[in-house]
mmCIF file of C-alpha atoms in Angstrom:
data_model
loop_
_atom_site.group_PDB
_atom_site.id
_atom_site.type_symbol
_atom_site.label_atom_id
_atom_site.label_comp_id
_atom_site.label_asym_id
_atom_site.label_seq_id
_atom_site.Cartn_x
_atom_site.Cartn_y
_atom_site.Cartn_z
ATOM 1 C CA GLU A 1 3.633 -14.328 -11.040
ATOM 2 C CA LEU A 2 1.829 -15.378 -7.885
ATOM 3 C CA LYS A 3 -1.049 -17.759 -8.512
ATOM 4 C CA VAL A 4 -3.576 -18.864 -5.920
ATOM 5 C CA GLU A 5 -5.772 -21.893 -6.476
ATOM 6 C CA GLN A 6 -8.688 -22.826 -4.307
ATOM 7 C CA ASN A 7 -10.581 -26.059 -4.413
ATOM 8 C CA PRO A 8 -13.245 -27.064 -4.518
ATOM 9 C CA LEU A 9 -14.975 -24.077 -6.092
ATOM 10 C CA PHE A 10 -18.381 -25.389 -5.086
ATOM 11 C CA LEU A 11 -19.143 -27.445 -2.021
ATOM 12 C CA SER A 12 -22.494 -28.769 -0.928
ATOM 13 C CA MET A 13 -22.488 -30.533 2.380
ATOM 14 C CA GLN A 14 -24.897 -31.903 4.911
ATOM 15 C CA GLU A 15 -25.251 -30.373 8.320
ATOM 16 C CA GLY A 16 -23.087 -32.124 10.853
ATOM 17 C CA LYS A 17 -20.460 -33.243 8.345
ATOM 18 C CA ASN A 18 -16.811 -32.231 8.165
ATOM 19 C CA TYR A 19 -14.980 -30.936 5.120
ATOM 20 C CA THR A 20 -11.816 -29.135 4.082
ATOM 21 C CA ILE A 21 -11.204 -26.337 1.608
ATOM 22 C CA TYR A 22 -7.724 -26.140 0.099
ATOM 23 C CA CYS A 23 -5.710 -23.127 -0.959
ATOM 24 C CA ASN A 24 -2.506 -23.661 -2.945
ATOM 25 C CA TYR A 25 -0.172 -20.879 -3.994
ATOM 26 C CA SER A 26 2.784 -20.693 -6.314
ATOM 27 C CA THR A 27 5.496 -18.574 -4.671
ATOM 28 C CA THR A 28 7.059 -18.166 -1.286
ATOM 29 C CA SER A 29 4.874 -16.369 1.206
ATOM 30 C CA ASP A 30 4.306 -16.334 4.914
ATOM 31 C CA ARG A 31 1.090 -14.358 4.926
ATOM 32 C CA LEU A 32 -2.176 -15.973 4.136
ATOM 33 C CA TYR A 33 -5.697 -14.778 4.824
ATOM 34 C CA TRP A 34 -9.129 -16.318 4.849
ATOM 35 C CA TYR A 35 -12.288 -14.321 4.271
ATOM 36 C CA ARG A 36 -15.983 -15.014 4.233
ATOM 37 C CA GLN A 37 -18.525 -13.340 1.981
ATOM 38 C CA ASP A 38 -22.283 -13.708 2.284
ATOM 39 C CA PRO A 39 -24.366 -13.170 -0.869
ATOM 40 C CA GLY A 40 -24.612 -9.499 -1.752
ATOM 41 C CA LYS A 41 -22.437 -8.539 1.199
ATOM 42 C CA SER A 42 -18.927 -7.348 1.839
ATOM 43 C CA LEU A 43 -15.992 -9.414 3.020
ATOM 44 C CA GLU A 44 -15.393 -10.507 6.585
ATOM 45 C CA SER A 45 -11.885 -11.307 7.726
ATOM 46 C CA LEU A 46 -11.730 -14.772 9.312
ATOM 47 C CA PHE A 47 -8.083 -15.671 9.855
ATOM 48 C CA VAL A 48 -4.624 -14.214 9.443
ATOM 49 C CA LEU A 49 -1.889 -16.868 9.181
ATOM 50 C CA LEU A 50 1.636 -15.567 9.415
ATOM 51 C CA SER A 51 4.032 -18.443 9.837
ATOM 52 C CA ASN A 52 4.655 -22.029 8.917
ATOM 53 C CA GLY A 53 2.574 -24.337 11.039
ATOM 54 C CA ALA A 54 0.193 -21.598 12.122
ATOM 55 C CA VAL A 55 -3.189 -22.902 13.180
ATOM 56 C CA LYS A 56 -6.151 -20.768 14.143
ATOM 57 C CA GLN A 57 -9.630 -21.772 15.196
ATOM 58 C CA GLU A 58 -12.868 -19.894 15.532
ATOM 59 C CA GLY A 59 -15.967 -21.892 16.294
ATOM 60 C CA ARG A 60 -16.427 -24.615 13.700
ATOM 61 C CA LEU A 61 -13.684 -23.264 11.431
ATOM 62 C CA MET A 62 -10.004 -24.042 11.701
ATOM 63 C CA ALA A 63 -7.318 -22.738 9.359
ATOM 64 C CA SER A 64 -3.744 -23.906 8.984
ATOM 65 C CA LEU A 65 -0.719 -22.919 6.955
ATOM 66 C CA ASP A 66 2.112 -25.043 5.581
ATOM 67 C CA THR A 67 4.516 -22.643 3.893
ATOM 68 C CA LYS A 68 6.812 -25.419 2.705
ATOM 69 C CA ALA A 69 3.981 -27.089 0.818
ATOM 70 C CA ARG A 70 2.530 -23.671 -0.101
ATOM 71 C CA LEU A 71 -0.793 -24.879 1.169
ATOM 72 C CA SER A 72 -3.436 -23.626 3.532
ATOM 73 C CA THR A 73 -6.533 -25.479 4.606
ATOM 74 C CA LEU A 74 -9.826 -24.306 6.046
ATOM 75 C CA HIS A 75 -11.459 -27.158 7.916
ATOM 76 C CA ILE A 76 -15.133 -27.118 8.719
ATOM 77 C CA THR A 77 -16.306 -29.231 11.630
ATOM 78 C CA ALA A 78 -19.906 -30.339 12.075
ATOM 79 C CA ALA A 79 -21.224 -27.855 9.528
ATOM 80 C CA VAL A 80 -24.336 -25.808 10.255
ATOM 81 C CA HIS A 81 -26.516 -23.845 7.844
ATOM 82 C CA ASP A 82 -25.130 -20.518 9.073
ATOM 83 C CA LEU A 83 -21.761 -21.398 7.552
ATOM 84 C CA SER A 84 -23.222 -21.198 4.041
ATOM 85 C CA ALA A 85 -21.210 -18.485 2.280
ATOM 86 C CA THR A 86 -18.321 -18.036 -0.129
ATOM 87 C CA TYR A 87 -14.865 -18.430 1.383
ATOM 88 C CA PHE A 88 -11.785 -16.823 -0.127
ATOM 89 C CA CYS A 89 -8.136 -17.288 0.638
ATOM 90 C CA ALA A 90 -5.635 -14.577 -0.231
ATOM 91 C CA VAL A 91 -1.855 -14.696 -0.298
ATOM 92 C CA ASP A 92 0.484 -11.770 0.224
ATOM 93 C CA ALA A 93 3.855 -12.515 -1.351
ATOM 94 C CA TYR A 94 6.209 -9.565 -1.034
ATOM 95 C CA ASN A 95 3.676 -6.900 -1.840
ATOM 96 C CA ASP A 96 1.890 -8.964 -4.467
ATOM 97 C CA MET A 97 -1.515 -9.900 -3.087
ATOM 98 C CA ARG A 98 -3.731 -12.372 -4.907
ATOM 99 C CA PHE A 99 -7.032 -13.972 -4.091
ATOM 100 C CA GLY A 100 -8.306 -17.427 -4.799
ATOM 101 C CA ALA A 101 -11.463 -17.772 -6.871
ATOM 102 C CA GLY A 102 -13.524 -18.597 -3.808
ATOM 103 C CA THR A 103 -15.354 -21.682 -2.567
ATOM 104 C CA ARG A 104 -19.107 -21.407 -2.516
ATOM 105 C CA LEU A 105 -20.258 -23.488 0.425
ATOM 106 C CA THR A 106 -23.844 -24.595 0.846
ATOM 107 C CA VAL A 107 -24.804 -26.453 3.994
ATOM 108 C CA LYS A 108 -28.019 -28.406 3.679
ATOM 109 C CA PRO A 109 -30.152 -29.748 6.530
ATOM 110 C CA LYS B 15 -17.212 2.116 17.542
ATOM 111 C CA ALA B 16 -18.224 3.022 14.008
ATOM 112 C CA GLY B 17 -17.171 0.624 11.266
ATOM 113 C CA VAL B 18 -15.619 1.349 7.910
ATOM 114 C CA THR B 19 -17.817 3.683 5.924
ATOM 115 C CA GLN B 20 -17.800 3.769 2.157
ATOM 116 C CA THR B 21 -19.638 6.364 0.119
ATOM 117 C CA PRO B 22 -21.527 6.321 -2.068
ATOM 118 C CA ARG B 23 -23.057 2.848 -1.874
ATOM 119 C CA TYR B 24 -24.205 2.863 -5.473
ATOM 120 C CA LEU B 25 -23.051 4.857 -8.454
ATOM 121 C CA ILE B 26 -23.938 4.903 -12.121
ATOM 122 C CA LYS B 27 -21.590 6.507 -14.608
ATOM 123 C CA THR B 28 -21.065 6.480 -18.356
ATOM 124 C CA ARG B 29 -17.971 5.563 -20.299
ATOM 125 C CA GLY B 30 -15.310 8.226 -20.367
ATOM 126 C CA GLN B 31 -16.378 9.866 -17.129
ATOM 127 C CA GLN B 32 -14.382 9.798 -13.941
ATOM 128 C CA VAL B 33 -15.421 8.805 -10.454
ATOM 129 C CA THR B 34 -14.196 9.286 -6.890
ATOM 130 C CA LEU B 35 -15.029 6.840 -4.129
ATOM 131 C CA SER B 36 -14.532 7.561 -0.454
ATOM 132 C CA CYS B 37 -13.589 5.390 2.496
ATOM 133 C CA SER B 38 -13.557 6.389 6.168
ATOM 134 C CA PRO B 39 -11.685 3.833 8.249
ATOM 135 C CA ILE B 40 -12.367 2.792 11.801
ATOM 136 C CA SER B 41 -11.123 5.430 14.199
ATOM 137 C CA GLY B 42 -7.466 4.823 14.984
ATOM 138 C CA HIS B 43 -6.825 2.654 11.953
ATOM 139 C CA ARG B 44 -4.014 3.988 9.822
ATOM 140 C CA SER B 45 -4.000 1.527 6.942
ATOM 141 C CA VAL B 46 -6.577 1.524 4.173
ATOM 142 C CA SER B 47 -6.681 -0.965 1.311
ATOM 143 C CA TRP B 48 -8.871 -1.034 -1.757
ATOM 144 C CA TYR B 49 -10.125 -4.045 -3.700
ATOM 145 C CA GLN B 50 -12.141 -4.585 -6.834
ATOM 146 C CA GLN B 51 -14.570 -7.476 -7.192
ATOM 147 C CA THR B 52 -16.066 -8.486 -10.530
ATOM 148 C CA PRO B 53 -17.777 -11.695 -11.663
ATOM 149 C CA GLY B 54 -15.114 -12.240 -14.307
ATOM 150 C CA GLN B 55 -11.876 -11.366 -12.536
ATOM 151 C CA GLY B 56 -12.921 -12.072 -8.979
ATOM 152 C CA LEU B 57 -11.293 -10.189 -6.133
ATOM 153 C CA GLN B 58 -8.256 -8.088 -6.975
ATOM 154 C CA PHE B 59 -6.072 -5.895 -4.817
ATOM 155 C CA LEU B 60 -5.904 -2.283 -5.963
ATOM 156 C CA PHE B 61 -3.677 -0.459 -3.492
ATOM 157 C CA GLU B 62 -2.849 0.122 0.138
ATOM 158 C CA TYR B 63 -2.215 3.390 1.932
ATOM 159 C CA PHE B 64 -0.569 3.927 5.275
ATOM 160 C CA SER B 65 0.073 7.311 6.843
ATOM 161 C CA GLU B 66 -0.775 9.094 3.593
ATOM 162 C CA THR B 67 1.697 7.026 1.569
ATOM 163 C CA GLN B 68 0.899 4.382 -0.986
ATOM 164 C CA ARG B 69 2.705 1.261 0.168
ATOM 165 C CA ASN B 70 1.526 -1.325 -2.315
ATOM 166 C CA LYS B 71 -0.188 -1.287 -5.655
ATOM 167 C CA GLY B 72 -1.875 -4.042 -7.581
ATOM 168 C CA ASN B 73 -1.709 -4.614 -11.294
ATOM 169 C CA PHE B 74 -4.109 -1.930 -12.480
ATOM 170 C CA PRO B 75 -3.648 0.778 -15.111
ATOM 171 C CA GLY B 76 -2.783 4.327 -14.177
ATOM 172 C CA ARG B 77 -6.436 5.328 -14.555
ATOM 173 C CA PHE B 78 -6.848 3.953 -11.046
ATOM 174 C CA SER B 79 -5.381 6.183 -8.385
ATOM 175 C CA GLY B 80 -5.889 6.918 -4.765
ATOM 176 C CA ARG B 81 -4.812 9.000 -1.858
ATOM 177 C CA GLN B 82 -5.027 9.100 1.888
ATOM 178 C CA PHE B 83 -5.546 12.135 4.031
ATOM 179 C CA SER B 84 -4.043 12.999 7.390
ATOM 180 C CA ASN B 85 -7.162 11.717 9.170
ATOM 181 C CA SER B 86 -6.647 8.346 7.404
ATOM 182 C CA ARG B 87 -9.688 8.770 5.188
ATOM 183 C CA SER B 88 -8.982 7.568 1.698
ATOM 184 C CA GLU B 89 -10.301 8.216 -1.758
ATOM 185 C CA MET B 90 -9.833 6.307 -4.945
ATOM 186 C CA ASN B 91 -10.318 7.813 -8.355
ATOM 187 C CA VAL B 92 -10.940 6.133 -11.673
ATOM 188 C CA SER B 93 -10.618 8.247 -14.778
ATOM 189 C CA THR B 94 -11.818 7.582 -18.319
ATOM 190 C CA LEU B 95 -14.226 4.914 -17.150
ATOM 191 C CA GLU B 96 -14.603 1.749 -19.186
ATOM 192 C CA LEU B 97 -17.391 -0.814 -19.161
ATOM 193 C CA GLY B 98 -15.032 -3.265 -17.490
ATOM 194 C CA ASP B 99 -14.709 -0.977 -14.485
ATOM 195 C CA SER B 100 -18.191 -1.977 -13.397
ATOM 196 C CA ALA B 101 -17.563 -3.683 -10.095
ATOM 197 C CA LEU B 102 -17.970 -3.733 -6.367
ATOM 198 C CA TYR B 103 -15.183 -1.676 -4.826
ATOM 199 C CA LEU B 104 -14.302 -2.635 -1.293
ATOM 200 C CA CYS B 105 -12.296 -0.703 1.224
ATOM 201 C CA ALA B 106 -10.723 -2.241 4.304
ATOM 202 C CA SER B 107 -8.906 -0.727 7.232
ATOM 203 C CA SER B 108 -6.531 -2.105 9.812
ATOM 204 C CA LEU B 109 -4.517 -0.704 12.678
ATOM 205 C CA GLU B 110 -1.018 -0.720 11.278
ATOM 206 C CA GLY B 111 -1.214 -2.418 7.928
ATOM 207 C CA THR B 112 1.625 -4.792 8.665
ATOM 208 C CA GLY B 113 -0.495 -7.613 7.381
ATOM 209 C CA SER B 114 -0.571 -9.203 10.787
ATOM 210 C CA GLN B 115 -3.900 -7.830 11.886
ATOM 211 C CA PRO B 116 -7.365 -8.588 10.574
ATOM 212 C CA GLN B 117 -8.912 -6.123 8.192
ATOM 213 C CA HIS B 118 -12.315 -4.570 8.643
ATOM 214 C CA PHE B 119 -14.307 -4.067 5.485
ATOM 215 C CA GLY B 120 -16.850 -1.487 4.477
ATOM 216 C CA ASP B 121 -20.064 -2.406 2.699
ATOM 217 C CA GLY B 122 -18.575 -1.445 -0.646
ATOM 218 C CA THR B 123 -19.462 0.867 -3.485
ATOM 219 C CA ARG B 124 -21.192 -0.748 -6.418
ATOM 220 C CA LEU B 125 -20.183 1.084 -9.583
ATOM 221 C CA SER B 126 -22.071 0.528 -12.812
ATOM 222 C CA ILE B 127 -20.792 1.885 -16.107
ATOM 223 C CA LEU B 128 -23.301 2.414 -18.909
#
């Protein structure tokens, strides 16, 4: 059974600092997704990663995928308060889609 | 361009009843997926429809069903409601549903079971 583990689950960081969220998964997959959710809101799709070595960047967020290590990272550069949200990764492994538990990020001034 | 529209936004039902939720995708999008979000189980994939056919299904009992119409609008139905079905139900649409394109989410339907 596909398992997806995210860490950390909670992250409090200072504005201007860098940090990385990790997403590990248990079975072979070449499709990994990152989403953002603001409190009380729906999901927003951030990145779609489809192949080994894929790297995508949008503003202060950069996501990468290493299918051999079964690991994706979401790197935050020079965090700002607006990035405070919960971030989820999700893995699609041959029609079995599972989400991580989410990382609640708080960026403090 | 209108976004994904889910109706109703809020719904209160009692145990044993059934409920139907609706999702209108972005115009031109042919794939619709449904997700359930609860504090205990987190986000879970329910099913995906493409061109009126269910392509994938998550690990949910048969009480959860769905369908897609020729205009790509989708409905999901939950019968014999249980307390544990209280959740935020999210619908997302994408162009082709190959998994290679970003999904666009509706605001969700918050279902409460009394």
